[in-house]
């Protein structure tokens, strides 16, 4: 497989998974680190996302866990919460994944992630999540 | 003990420790993850803060250490620096706890935490801290 | 719901998910922090794992992401890689989740996690994983 | 104040707080990084621990919070749990500080810290902690 | 050596390495933690940066690696990317150091760091970096 | 460029930089995650280390900074301290890079890294480092 094909395959997966917010990241690197954009497309998407071993929704559950635990990666979490919705995770599943993470990385990092989710869901008209269930809070 | 009592006990401790900024966090979760708010109230406050083994000021010293070291948790640190003042730690003790932390987690994370403290203290009219001591800087 | 029921529900889920290695953690806390064991059972398992919003396999994918990213949590990762197998993730899916994580938290933390997986899989007679595929490495 | 006095002051505080395990760290650096040992003594102890703003027990509560949250610092945590006992924190207070930390940095890092505490307390004949209280776990 | 000399030496190195942005940090601490500023000047610069064992450019390469990996330290990274340019690292070398870091700490933290670099380079009229090379992205 | 060439180039650089300890990592993945080994060789070494923008010694200074700051990556640090020596950094420069890091990530993580260096240097007959300078500690 040639480098060009690897890059093209990565770009096509980036397009399908991250959509517009993925392209914004690539574009924003153009004048500072275009090679980093190229490696992200070719390696992260062309090499790794292209692998058949997990379904797209499974990949995003893992990604949400990693980014929530790392902390300080809110911009990337925003891209990947959009990606999670793009590949078919529901807002309820995403919120549940974040609540679940609190057991392992504590409430503060999870609160940071939930407020990113709130912004992403609001932009896509998906709020409120889990409302309408009486007796909570 | 019933779930309702646990939640009520947690809410009462949240109120006493975190005050208004704690309630703002709970409110901000209403349309995205009300269950997370419920677990924070019931578990963090109803289960853990309710335990008698440490005094409130001791709990906040530990909390300041954890949040400073984690990094990226400035919003939660803001809540807990307010909490620290609410339970009787002085601005001088808080700043000293942050300076002490630098030995173990380095200056950058401590600087982040100190600038949160500066904002919290300013809002409560507590600046300058430690000024008036001649010969410093 | 009473505290006792919450604890019993948590213990039953701990048993189903973590199995023997979960009980070993609880036992090992008996002489140092029995209350921590109780909170883990009641809150982590009785409150959070008991929630219906994600399937057990989804929960373990998130957990693997969080623990790999945190780093330094190899003993807990060992428990949860066993849990992942217990709830039906395959060795191939687990390895794929770890490879996927490398994009987001780098190769070193992933290598640490993979070597825990190697130990867990070896104990359960699940090695080699992904071998037999010609042309790799 | 001369460098020599600063170093001497630091060594005296290291001696009082960390005791034998602090000296072991300094000794172990002799053939690899003696200057690092000197900076730890002069700066961490001579500059920071020498400051009057917090009591020794308060300093160790902050330290326990920071080291638990950082993760992967079990050897240093061992030194500082000994220090915490040396300056008068009880095993019960130390365990409570660790349980409290779980709210903010999750159960896995706290479990790592608790198992260090178990080793430290065992060496000093302080186990079991909190046992004898009926009805727990 | 007297404390005053140590502080003066530190201030002179801070001035040479961090320049204006270093002084802004010191100034911003004046009303909240002037002693922290003093320790940073005396210890970080007067003790450590004053050591002859590494050249200034080597020190900034290490610093960039540490701050990128920690995450959440964007304000300090901004100071040190300015410092890196001040001591003679080129924008290309800085970007290369960040791309290199992605292998070890993953793409998200590196993206955060690259966007800080973009801001720093823009303020100093150093954009675009690495443009003009045909065939990239 | 074909995948095969990329892998071959990576393997040749892995060989030159990491030497035997790099090959041990690749070998140890054979029965659990051979594809991870392949991606490390092709991407980390074939893509990134192959780039001309930094000299090998500069790359290892950045790597040491990242791995020290991450924490919990002692096995990978062992590989890269060997790599650092292989490409010509001296033990004194490596120790200085670690001492420098303490400013930014605190003493505990640096102590962990120094004890890895002590083991690596001992195996290669490079101890003591920096001894013979009178008056220290």
XYZ file of C-alpha atoms in Angstrom, chain F residues 51-97:
47
model
C 11.940 12.987 10.229
C 14.971 15.259 9.858
C 13.773 18.171 12.046
C 15.608 17.241 15.260
C 18.856 15.484 16.035
C 18.650 12.137 17.849
C 19.978 13.667 21.074
C 17.327 16.373 20.950
C 14.612 13.753 20.395
C 15.733 11.854 23.488
C 15.737 15.002 25.637
C 12.107 15.589 24.662
C 11.297 11.921 25.247
C 12.863 11.996 28.717
C 10.781 15.053 29.563
C 7.550 13.448 28.368
C 8.115 10.073 30.054
C 9.206 11.622 33.347
C 6.138 13.852 33.411
C 3.667 11.108 32.487
C 4.747 8.950 35.394
C 4.195 5.236 35.652
C 6.140 4.622 32.432
C 9.314 3.311 34.045
C 9.709 0.365 31.626
C 9.587 2.719 28.629
C 11.884 5.174 30.364
C 14.386 2.358 30.794
C 14.314 1.752 27.024
C 14.745 5.451 26.302
C 17.489 6.121 28.803
C 19.382 3.379 27.028
C 18.456 5.086 23.756
C 19.662 8.418 25.116
C 23.051 6.909 25.886
C 23.104 5.119 22.514
C 22.712 8.396 20.612
C 25.362 10.174 22.636
C 23.803 11.952 25.578
C 26.106 11.640 28.575
C 24.964 10.341 31.966
C 25.576 13.850 33.293
C 23.275 15.399 30.676
C 20.571 12.816 31.384
C 20.713 13.446 35.134
C 20.657 17.184 34.493
C 17.552 16.811 32.303
